[in-house]
mmCIF file of C-alpha atoms in Angstrom:
data_model
loop_
_atom_site.group_PDB
_atom_site.id
_atom_site.type_symbol
_atom_site.label_atom_id
_atom_site.label_comp_id
_atom_site.label_asym_id
_atom_site.label_seq_id
_atom_site.Cartn_x
_atom_site.Cartn_y
_atom_site.Cartn_z
ATOM 1 C CA MET A 25 -24.969 -0.864 -7.867
ATOM 2 C CA ALA A 26 -21.394 -1.042 -6.531
ATOM 3 C CA SER A 27 -20.431 1.416 -3.803
ATOM 4 C CA THR A 28 -17.082 2.787 -2.691
ATOM 5 C CA SER A 29 -15.576 3.177 0.783
ATOM 6 C CA SER A 30 -12.177 4.270 2.019
ATOM 7 C CA VAL A 31 -10.142 4.480 5.217
ATOM 8 C CA VAL A 32 -7.149 6.851 5.129
ATOM 9 C CA VAL A 33 -4.696 6.506 8.050
ATOM 10 C CA MET A 34 -1.993 9.123 8.680
ATOM 11 C CA ILE A 35 0.719 8.765 11.309
ATOM 12 C CA ARG A 36 2.636 12.032 11.494
ATOM 13 C CA ARG A 37 4.434 11.072 14.670
ATOM 14 C CA TYR A 38 4.331 8.178 17.121
ATOM 15 C CA GLN A 39 4.954 8.994 20.769
ATOM 16 C CA SER A 40 8.295 10.834 20.855
ATOM 17 C CA GLY A 41 9.527 9.326 17.597
ATOM 18 C CA GLU A 42 10.512 10.867 14.282
ATOM 19 C CA GLN A 43 7.960 13.008 12.447
ATOM 20 C CA ASN A 44 6.457 12.623 8.972
ATOM 21 C CA PRO A 45 6.064 16.237 7.811
ATOM 22 C CA GLN A 46 4.007 15.235 4.758
ATOM 23 C CA ALA A 47 1.494 13.043 6.598
ATOM 24 C CA HIS A 48 -1.466 15.400 6.932
ATOM 25 C CA VAL A 49 -0.828 16.976 3.533
ATOM 26 C CA ASN A 50 -0.963 13.506 1.996
ATOM 27 C CA ALA A 51 -4.225 12.731 3.812
ATOM 28 C CA LEU A 52 -5.989 15.707 2.285
ATOM 29 C CA ARG A 53 -4.483 15.098 -1.153
ATOM 30 C CA MET A 54 -5.597 11.469 -1.065
ATOM 31 C CA ARG A 55 -9.121 12.461 -0.044
ATOM 32 C CA ASP A 56 -9.334 14.991 -2.871
ATOM 33 C CA PHE A 57 -7.950 12.461 -5.345
ATOM 34 C CA LEU A 58 -10.537 9.838 -4.398
ATOM 35 C CA VAL A 59 -13.396 12.328 -4.610
ATOM 36 C CA ASN A 60 -12.361 14.225 -7.738
ATOM 37 C CA SER A 61 -10.663 11.505 -9.772
ATOM 38 C CA ARG A 62 -12.310 8.269 -8.579
ATOM 39 C CA ASP A 63 -15.853 9.391 -7.740
ATOM 40 C CA TYR A 64 -15.747 8.418 -4.066
ATOM 41 C CA LEU A 65 -18.338 10.169 -1.940
ATOM 42 C CA PRO A 66 -16.773 12.368 0.773
ATOM 43 C CA GLU A 67 -19.035 10.829 3.411
ATOM 44 C CA ASN A 68 -17.641 7.377 2.540
ATOM 45 C CA ILE A 69 -14.043 8.425 3.217
ATOM 46 C CA THR A 70 -12.813 8.134 6.803
ATOM 47 C CA ILE A 71 -9.719 10.219 7.630
ATOM 48 C CA MET A 72 -7.774 9.046 10.677
ATOM 49 C CA MET A 73 -5.043 11.274 12.055
ATOM 50 C CA HIS A 74 -3.955 12.823 15.340
ATOM 51 C CA ASP A 75 -5.064 16.408 14.861
ATOM 52 C CA LYS A 76 -7.276 18.842 16.767
ATOM 53 C CA SER A 77 -9.582 19.051 13.734
ATOM 54 C CA ILE A 78 -10.350 15.317 14.047
ATOM 55 C CA SER A 79 -12.599 13.634 16.589
ATOM 56 C CA PRO A 80 -10.574 11.618 19.152
ATOM 57 C CA GLU A 81 -12.538 8.557 18.006
ATOM 58 C CA LEU A 82 -10.629 8.836 14.730
ATOM 59 C CA TYR A 83 -7.167 9.267 16.207
ATOM 60 C CA PRO A 84 -5.160 6.396 14.654
ATOM 61 C CA SER A 85 -4.768 4.198 17.711
ATOM 62 C CA ARG A 86 -4.708 0.425 17.341
ATOM 63 C CA ALA A 87 -8.274 -0.009 18.568
ATOM 64 C CA ASN A 88 -9.620 2.828 16.434
ATOM 65 C CA ILE A 89 -7.911 1.657 13.233
ATOM 66 C CA LEU A 90 -9.182 -1.902 13.606
ATOM 67 C CA ARG A 91 -12.678 -0.653 14.461
ATOM 68 C CA GLU A 92 -12.846 1.487 11.319
ATOM 69 C CA ILE A 93 -11.504 -1.356 9.165
ATOM 70 C CA ASP A 94 -14.127 -3.698 10.593
ATOM 71 C CA PHE A 95 -16.885 -1.166 9.984
ATOM 72 C CA MET A 96 -15.834 -0.652 6.361
ATOM 73 C CA VAL A 97 -15.559 -4.374 5.680
ATOM 74 C CA ARG A 98 -18.829 -5.322 7.414
ATOM 75 C CA ARG A 99 -20.887 -3.061 5.182
ATOM 76 C CA THR A 100 -19.202 -4.323 1.999
ATOM 77 C CA SER A 101 -21.289 -6.149 -0.608
ATOM 78 C CA PRO A 102 -20.062 -8.194 -3.586
ATOM 79 C CA HIS A 103 -18.581 -5.958 -6.312
ATOM 80 C CA ASP A 104 -18.060 -2.997 -3.955
ATOM 81 C CA TYR A 105 -14.763 -1.104 -4.084
ATOM 82 C CA LEU A 106 -12.670 -0.481 -0.972
ATOM 83 C CA PHE A 107 -9.536 1.630 -0.657
ATOM 84 C CA PHE A 108 -7.224 1.464 2.365
ATOM 85 C CA TYR A 109 -4.306 3.852 2.625
ATOM 86 C CA TYR A 110 -1.627 4.010 5.311
ATOM 87 C CA PHE A 111 1.124 6.624 5.487
ATOM 88 C CA GLY A 112 3.398 6.336 8.456
ATOM 89 C CA PHE A 113 5.912 3.987 10.006
ATOM 90 C CA GLY A 114 6.465 0.292 9.308
ATOM 91 C CA ASP A 115 8.312 -2.165 11.501
ATOM 92 C CA GLN A 116 9.325 -5.829 11.736
ATOM 93 C CA VAL A 117 9.023 -8.111 14.751
ATOM 94 C CA THR A 118 9.986 -11.721 15.308
ATOM 95 C CA CYS A 119 7.308 -14.084 14.005
ATOM 96 C CA LYS A 120 6.057 -16.403 16.752
ATOM 97 C CA HIS A 121 3.797 -18.612 14.645
ATOM 98 C CA ASN A 122 6.099 -19.847 11.837
ATOM 99 C CA SER A 123 4.046 -18.205 9.086
ATOM 100 C CA GLU A 124 6.794 -15.963 7.657
ATOM 101 C CA SER A 125 9.545 -17.232 5.364
ATOM 102 C CA ASP A 126 11.985 -14.653 6.725
ATOM 103 C CA GLY A 127 10.973 -15.193 10.354
ATOM 104 C CA GLU A 128 9.662 -11.617 10.663
ATOM 105 C CA ASP A 129 6.142 -10.227 10.880
ATOM 106 C CA GLU A 130 5.621 -6.872 9.197
ATOM 107 C CA ALA A 131 3.657 -4.262 11.132
ATOM 108 C CA ILE A 132 2.348 -0.719 10.981
ATOM 109 C CA LEU A 133 2.751 1.623 13.928
ATOM 110 C CA THR A 134 -0.127 3.570 15.418
ATOM 111 C CA TYR A 135 0.214 7.117 16.708
ATOM 112 C CA THR A 136 0.720 5.732 20.239
ATOM 113 C CA GLY A 137 3.573 3.501 19.046
ATOM 114 C CA LYS A 138 1.645 0.232 19.233
ATOM 115 C CA ARG A 139 1.909 -2.245 16.360
ATOM 116 C CA ILE A 140 -0.649 -3.941 14.159
ATOM 117 C CA ILE A 141 1.052 -6.939 12.538
ATOM 118 C CA ASP A 142 0.358 -8.230 9.045
ATOM 119 C CA ASN A 143 -1.571 -11.292 10.233
ATOM 120 C CA VAL A 144 -4.025 -9.074 12.096
ATOM 121 C CA LEU A 145 -4.385 -6.701 9.149
ATOM 122 C CA LYS A 146 -5.210 -9.614 6.854
ATOM 123 C CA GLU A 147 -7.643 -11.064 9.403
ATOM 124 C CA HIS A 148 -9.580 -7.798 9.583
ATOM 125 C CA LEU A 149 -9.134 -6.270 6.128
ATOM 126 C CA VAL A 150 -8.990 -9.242 3.731
ATOM 127 C CA ASP A 151 -10.404 -12.460 5.149
ATOM 128 C CA PRO A 152 -14.007 -11.235 5.786
ATOM 129 C CA LEU A 153 -14.464 -9.679 2.324
ATOM 130 C CA PRO A 154 -17.256 -11.211 0.226
ATOM 131 C CA GLN A 155 -16.622 -12.815 -3.140
ATOM 132 C CA GLY A 156 -16.410 -10.210 -5.875
ATOM 133 C CA ALA A 157 -15.447 -7.310 -3.602
ATOM 134 C CA LYS A 158 -12.381 -5.323 -4.644
ATOM 135 C CA LEU A 159 -9.861 -3.925 -2.180
ATOM 136 C CA PHE A 160 -6.935 -1.702 -3.107
ATOM 137 C CA ALA A 161 -4.391 -1.042 -0.323
ATOM 138 C CA LEU A 162 -1.517 1.436 -0.533
ATOM 139 C CA TRP A 163 1.227 1.257 2.090
ATOM 140 C CA ASP A 164 3.587 4.224 2.113
ATOM 141 C CA CYS A 165 5.840 3.007 4.907
ATOM 142 C CA CYS A 166 8.865 0.854 5.620
ATOM 143 C CA HIS A 167 8.821 -2.975 5.533
ATOM 144 C CA SER A 168 5.555 -3.031 3.595
ATOM 145 C CA HIS A 169 5.889 -5.567 0.776
ATOM 146 C CA THR A 170 3.845 -8.339 2.439
ATOM 147 C CA MET A 171 1.842 -6.147 4.817
ATOM 148 C CA LEU A 172 -1.340 -8.105 3.997
ATOM 149 C CA ASP A 173 0.298 -11.552 3.832
ATOM 150 C CA LEU A 174 -1.231 -12.220 0.411
ATOM 151 C CA GLU A 175 -0.488 -15.695 -0.849
ATOM 152 C CA HIS A 176 0.407 -14.811 -4.434
ATOM 153 C CA TYR A 177 2.753 -11.889 -3.939
ATOM 154 C CA LYS A 178 5.677 -13.742 -5.553
ATOM 155 C CA CYS A 179 4.044 -14.036 -8.964
ATOM 156 C CA ASN A 180 3.297 -10.306 -8.974
ATOM 157 C CA GLU A 181 6.790 -8.870 -9.123
ATOM 158 C CA LEU A 182 7.260 -6.077 -11.607
ATOM 159 C CA TRP A 183 11.029 -6.087 -11.265
ATOM 160 C CA SER A 184 13.397 -8.799 -10.113
ATOM 161 C CA ALA A 185 16.292 -6.577 -8.991
ATOM 162 C CA PRO A 186 16.300 -4.288 -5.944
ATOM 163 C CA PHE A 187 17.161 -0.612 -6.032
ATOM 164 C CA LYS A 188 20.406 0.846 -4.770
ATOM 165 C CA VAL A 189 20.745 0.873 -1.004
ATOM 166 C CA LEU A 190 21.680 4.004 0.928
ATOM 167 C CA SER A 191 22.229 4.461 4.637
ATOM 168 C CA GLY A 192 20.761 6.689 7.298
ATOM 169 C CA LEU A 193 18.054 8.366 5.217
ATOM 170 C CA GLY A 194 15.009 6.296 6.088
ATOM 171 C CA ARG A 195 11.662 7.410 7.445
ATOM 172 C CA LYS A 196 12.491 5.515 10.617
ATOM 173 C CA THR A 197 14.438 5.907 13.806
ATOM 174 C CA LYS A 198 17.823 4.213 13.910
ATOM 175 C CA SER A 199 16.536 1.887 16.610
ATOM 176 C CA PHE A 200 14.512 0.151 13.916
ATOM 177 C CA GLY A 201 17.302 -0.252 11.377
ATOM 178 C CA GLU A 202 20.136 1.332 9.452
ATOM 179 C CA SER A 203 19.771 0.222 5.839
ATOM 180 C CA LEU A 204 17.609 1.988 3.313
ATOM 181 C CA SER A 205 16.530 1.322 -0.225
ATOM 182 C CA ALA A 206 14.479 3.239 -2.681
ATOM 183 C CA SER A 207 10.907 2.175 -3.307
ATOM 184 C CA PHE A 208 10.348 -1.249 -4.782
ATOM 185 C CA LEU A 209 6.634 -1.445 -5.515
ATOM 186 C CA LYS A 210 4.580 -4.592 -5.645
ATOM 187 C CA ASP A 211 1.163 -5.600 -6.877
ATOM 188 C CA SER A 212 -0.210 -8.363 -4.668
ATOM 189 C CA SER A 213 -3.682 -9.786 -4.411
ATOM 190 C CA GLU A 214 -5.704 -12.401 -2.653
ATOM 191 C CA ASP A 215 -7.522 -13.225 -5.858
ATOM 192 C CA GLN A 216 -4.492 -12.032 -7.598
ATOM 193 C CA SER A 217 -3.295 -10.052 -10.585
ATOM 194 C CA SER A 218 0.225 -10.396 -11.869
ATOM 195 C CA ILE A 219 2.489 -7.892 -13.588
ATOM 196 C CA ASN A 220 5.532 -8.720 -15.665
ATOM 197 C CA ASP A 221 8.411 -6.435 -16.593
ATOM 198 C CA ASP A 222 7.543 -6.610 -20.288
ATOM 199 C CA PRO A 223 4.595 -4.313 -21.079
ATOM 200 C CA GLN A 224 3.755 -6.472 -24.087
ATOM 201 C CA THR A 225 3.047 -9.547 -21.984
ATOM 202 C CA ARG A 226 -0.448 -10.701 -21.000
ATOM 203 C CA PHE A 227 -0.296 -8.465 -17.907
ATOM 204 C CA GLY A 228 1.132 -5.344 -19.506
ATOM 205 C CA SER A 229 -2.249 -3.740 -20.168
ATOM 206 C CA LEU A 230 -3.626 -4.355 -16.678
ATOM 207 C CA THR A 231 -5.229 -1.042 -15.745
ATOM 208 C CA THR A 232 -6.200 0.924 -12.664
ATOM 209 C CA ASP A 233 -9.290 2.590 -14.068
ATOM 210 C CA ASN A 234 -11.962 0.383 -12.500
ATOM 211 C CA MET A 235 -10.580 0.619 -9.030
ATOM 212 C CA GLY A 236 -12.235 2.288 -7.432
ATOM 213 C CA LEU A 237 -8.521 1.473 -8.261
ATOM 214 C CA GLY A 238 -8.865 -2.267 -8.805
ATOM 215 C CA PRO A 239 -7.282 -3.903 -11.866
ATOM 216 C CA ARG A 240 -8.789 -5.626 -14.869
ATOM 217 C CA ALA A 241 -7.005 -8.943 -15.036
ATOM 218 C CA TYR A 242 -7.440 -12.667 -14.818
ATOM 219 C CA SER A 243 -6.177 -13.972 -11.509
ATOM 220 C CA PRO A 244 -5.122 -17.117 -9.630
ATOM 221 C CA ASP A 245 -7.051 -18.096 -6.537
ATOM 222 C CA THR A 246 -5.571 -18.740 -3.122
ATOM 223 C CA TYR A 247 -6.540 -22.387 -2.926
ATOM 224 C CA LEU A 248 -3.929 -23.089 -5.622
ATOM 225 C CA PRO A 249 -0.654 -24.770 -4.561
ATOM 226 C CA LYS A 250 2.183 -22.709 -3.107
ATOM 227 C CA CYS A 251 2.828 -19.551 -5.114
ATOM 228 C CA THR A 252 5.353 -19.770 -7.927
ATOM 229 C CA LEU A 253 6.480 -17.141 -10.411
ATOM 230 C CA ASP A 254 3.901 -18.355 -12.936
ATOM 231 C CA CYS A 255 0.691 -19.273 -11.141
ATOM 232 C CA PRO A 256 -2.227 -20.344 -13.377
ATOM 233 C CA LEU A 257 -4.878 -17.714 -13.960
ATOM 234 C CA LYS A 258 -8.589 -17.840 -13.242
ATOM 235 C CA LEU A 259 -11.303 -16.346 -15.403
ATOM 236 C CA PRO A 260 -13.339 -13.664 -13.607
ATOM 237 C CA GLU A 261 -16.450 -15.861 -13.520
ATOM 238 C CA GLU A 262 -14.434 -18.678 -11.896
ATOM 239 C CA ARG A 263 -13.047 -16.635 -9.018
ATOM 240 C CA VAL A 264 -14.078 -17.635 -5.533
ATOM 241 C CA LYS A 265 -12.234 -14.931 -3.603
ATOM 242 C CA PRO A 266 -12.399 -11.146 -3.326
ATOM 243 C CA HIS A 267 -9.922 -9.228 -5.468
ATOM 244 C CA VAL A 268 -7.212 -7.596 -3.364
ATOM 245 C CA VAL A 269 -4.312 -5.484 -4.613
ATOM 246 C CA SER A 270 -1.595 -4.240 -2.264
ATOM 247 C CA LEU A 271 0.970 -1.657 -3.381
ATOM 248 C CA SER A 272 3.930 -1.050 -1.123
ATOM 249 C CA ALA A 273 6.680 1.533 -0.885
ATOM 250 C CA CYS A 274 9.463 -1.001 -0.361
ATOM 251 C CA ARG A 275 10.360 -4.609 0.336
ATOM 252 C CA ASP A 276 9.993 -6.213 3.732
ATOM 253 C CA ASP A 277 13.701 -5.807 4.522
ATOM 254 C CA GLU A 278 13.877 -2.193 3.341
ATOM 255 C CA LEU A 279 13.100 1.288 4.610
ATOM 256 C CA ALA A 280 10.977 3.821 2.740
ATOM 257 C CA TYR A 281 11.952 7.463 2.675
ATOM 258 C CA ASP A 282 10.692 10.824 1.476
ATOM 259 C CA ASP A 283 12.214 14.054 0.217
ATOM 260 C CA ASN A 284 10.908 16.491 2.793
ATOM 261 C CA ALA A 285 12.599 19.434 1.088
ATOM 262 C CA THR A 286 10.409 19.010 -2.007
ATOM 263 C CA GLY A 287 7.445 17.233 -0.397
ATOM 264 C CA GLU A 288 7.991 14.210 -2.629
ATOM 265 C CA THR A 289 6.642 10.876 -1.407
ATOM 266 C CA VAL A 290 5.469 7.667 -3.050
ATOM 267 C CA THR A 291 1.947 8.889 -2.296
ATOM 268 C CA LYS A 292 2.535 12.119 -4.208
ATOM 269 C CA PHE A 293 3.931 10.234 -7.208
ATOM 270 C CA PHE A 294 0.986 7.824 -7.104
ATOM 271 C CA ILE A 295 -1.609 10.603 -7.113
ATOM 272 C CA ASP A 296 0.188 12.823 -9.620
ATOM 273 C CA TYR A 297 0.448 10.068 -12.195
ATOM 274 C CA LEU A 298 -3.107 8.769 -11.870
ATOM 275 C CA GLU A 299 -4.565 12.266 -12.024
ATOM 276 C CA ARG A 300 -2.883 12.738 -15.398
ATOM 277 C CA ASN A 301 -3.396 9.147 -16.557
ATOM 278 C CA PRO A 302 -6.638 7.805 -15.024
ATOM 279 C CA GLU A 303 -6.581 4.589 -17.070
ATOM 280 C CA ALA A 304 -2.893 3.867 -16.628
ATOM 281 C CA SER A 305 -1.589 0.310 -16.497
ATOM 282 C CA TYR A 306 0.089 -0.803 -13.309
ATOM 283 C CA HIS A 307 3.274 -1.283 -15.305
ATOM 284 C CA ASP A 308 3.303 2.355 -16.388
ATOM 285 C CA LEU A 309 2.281 3.605 -12.944
ATOM 286 C CA LEU A 310 5.005 1.696 -11.139
ATOM 287 C CA SER A 311 7.612 2.542 -13.774
ATOM 288 C CA TYR A 312 6.839 6.230 -13.232
ATOM 289 C CA ILE A 313 7.092 5.936 -9.459
ATOM 290 C CA ARG A 314 10.334 4.036 -9.762
ATOM 291 C CA HIS A 315 11.766 6.750 -12.015
ATOM 292 C CA LYS A 316 10.771 9.496 -9.587
ATOM 293 C CA VAL A 317 12.180 7.654 -6.585
ATOM 294 C CA ASP A 318 15.416 7.091 -8.472
ATOM 295 C CA GLY A 319 15.584 10.883 -8.808
ATOM 296 C CA ILE A 320 15.393 11.251 -5.025
ATOM 297 C CA THR A 321 18.077 8.581 -4.657
ATOM 298 C CA LEU A 322 20.386 10.400 -7.074
ATOM 299 C CA ARG A 323 19.955 13.762 -5.357
ATOM 300 C CA ARG A 324 20.576 12.324 -1.925
ATOM 301 C CA THR A 325 23.586 10.344 -3.095
ATOM 302 C CA GLN A 326 25.066 13.529 -4.544
ATOM 303 C CA ALA A 327 24.339 15.380 -1.310
ATOM 304 C CA LEU A 328 26.176 12.706 0.692
ATOM 305 C CA VAL A 329 29.179 12.909 -1.624
ATOM 306 C CA GLU A 330 29.339 16.679 -1.184
ATOM 307 C CA ILE A 331 29.363 16.490 2.615
#
C-alpha cells in the first residue's frame, strides 16, 4: 500500500533580512490541507520553521533541511507519494559548472541566510527516488521555475507569455534585485507531465487528485533527447523514472510577492482552490492562481498610481 510523507519548510526571516509575515500561517494551513484534504498522516508531516514551538533540530538551516529531505527520500518505496513545500526566499548565483542555460543557479535561502542551490536540491530530493514514486514540490519563492533542474520543464509551459512586470514590490531585499513579476506557474517533472494552454488538448484533463497531489498523465522520460516543446510521451507501464512535479511561483528571472494586507499568497490560492476542487486539472488550478495574482497586480498598480 502506498504511503505519504511531507516536508514543509517555512522561512519567515533570514538573518537580518526582510520578513515573510505569512510564513508560519502558511505552514499550519498547508499541514491542515494535507491532513484534511489529502489524507496525509500528521506524524508523516515534518514542519520546519524557526519558532520556539519547534525543536531546534527542525529549524530550517541548510544541514537540517537536507537531513530531513534525505530521511524522507530514504524511506520511500515505489508508488509512495511525497510532498515538499518551501515558502521563503529564492536567489540566483553564478553557475560554476556550465549546467544552466542562463548562467545562473537558482537557490533557496535557509533561515541563517545560507543557500541550497538547485543542483543540490535535485541531488537530494529527486535523483535517489525509486521508480514509480511520486513527488510534488511547491516553491512559493522568487527565482523558482527550475528549482529542481528538471529536464523537461520546457515542454510543460501552461502559458507562453510572461505577466506584467512591476518594480520594488518583491518578497526580496533590493540587494537581490529590483524587477518583479506576478506569478508564472510551471508544471515540471522528471518523468514528466505536460500542460498546454488549451484545456481541450490531450493534457487539459490532467488532474491533481491522486497526488498525494501527483498528476494522471502520460509522460516523457529523461533519457530522451534534449527537451523540446513537444516531447514524446511514455505510457505509465513504460516509465523508468519517478514522477516529479514542480510548481513554482515565478520564473527564474522574476521575483515572487505577496499581499500582506490581505494575507494573499500563491500558497493560499493553491490551498483554497484545491479544497473546493479536489480533482481539479492543473490547467484550471493554475488559471485560478493566475487570475488571483493578476488581482494583486492590479491593486498594487493602482496604489502606485495614486502615490
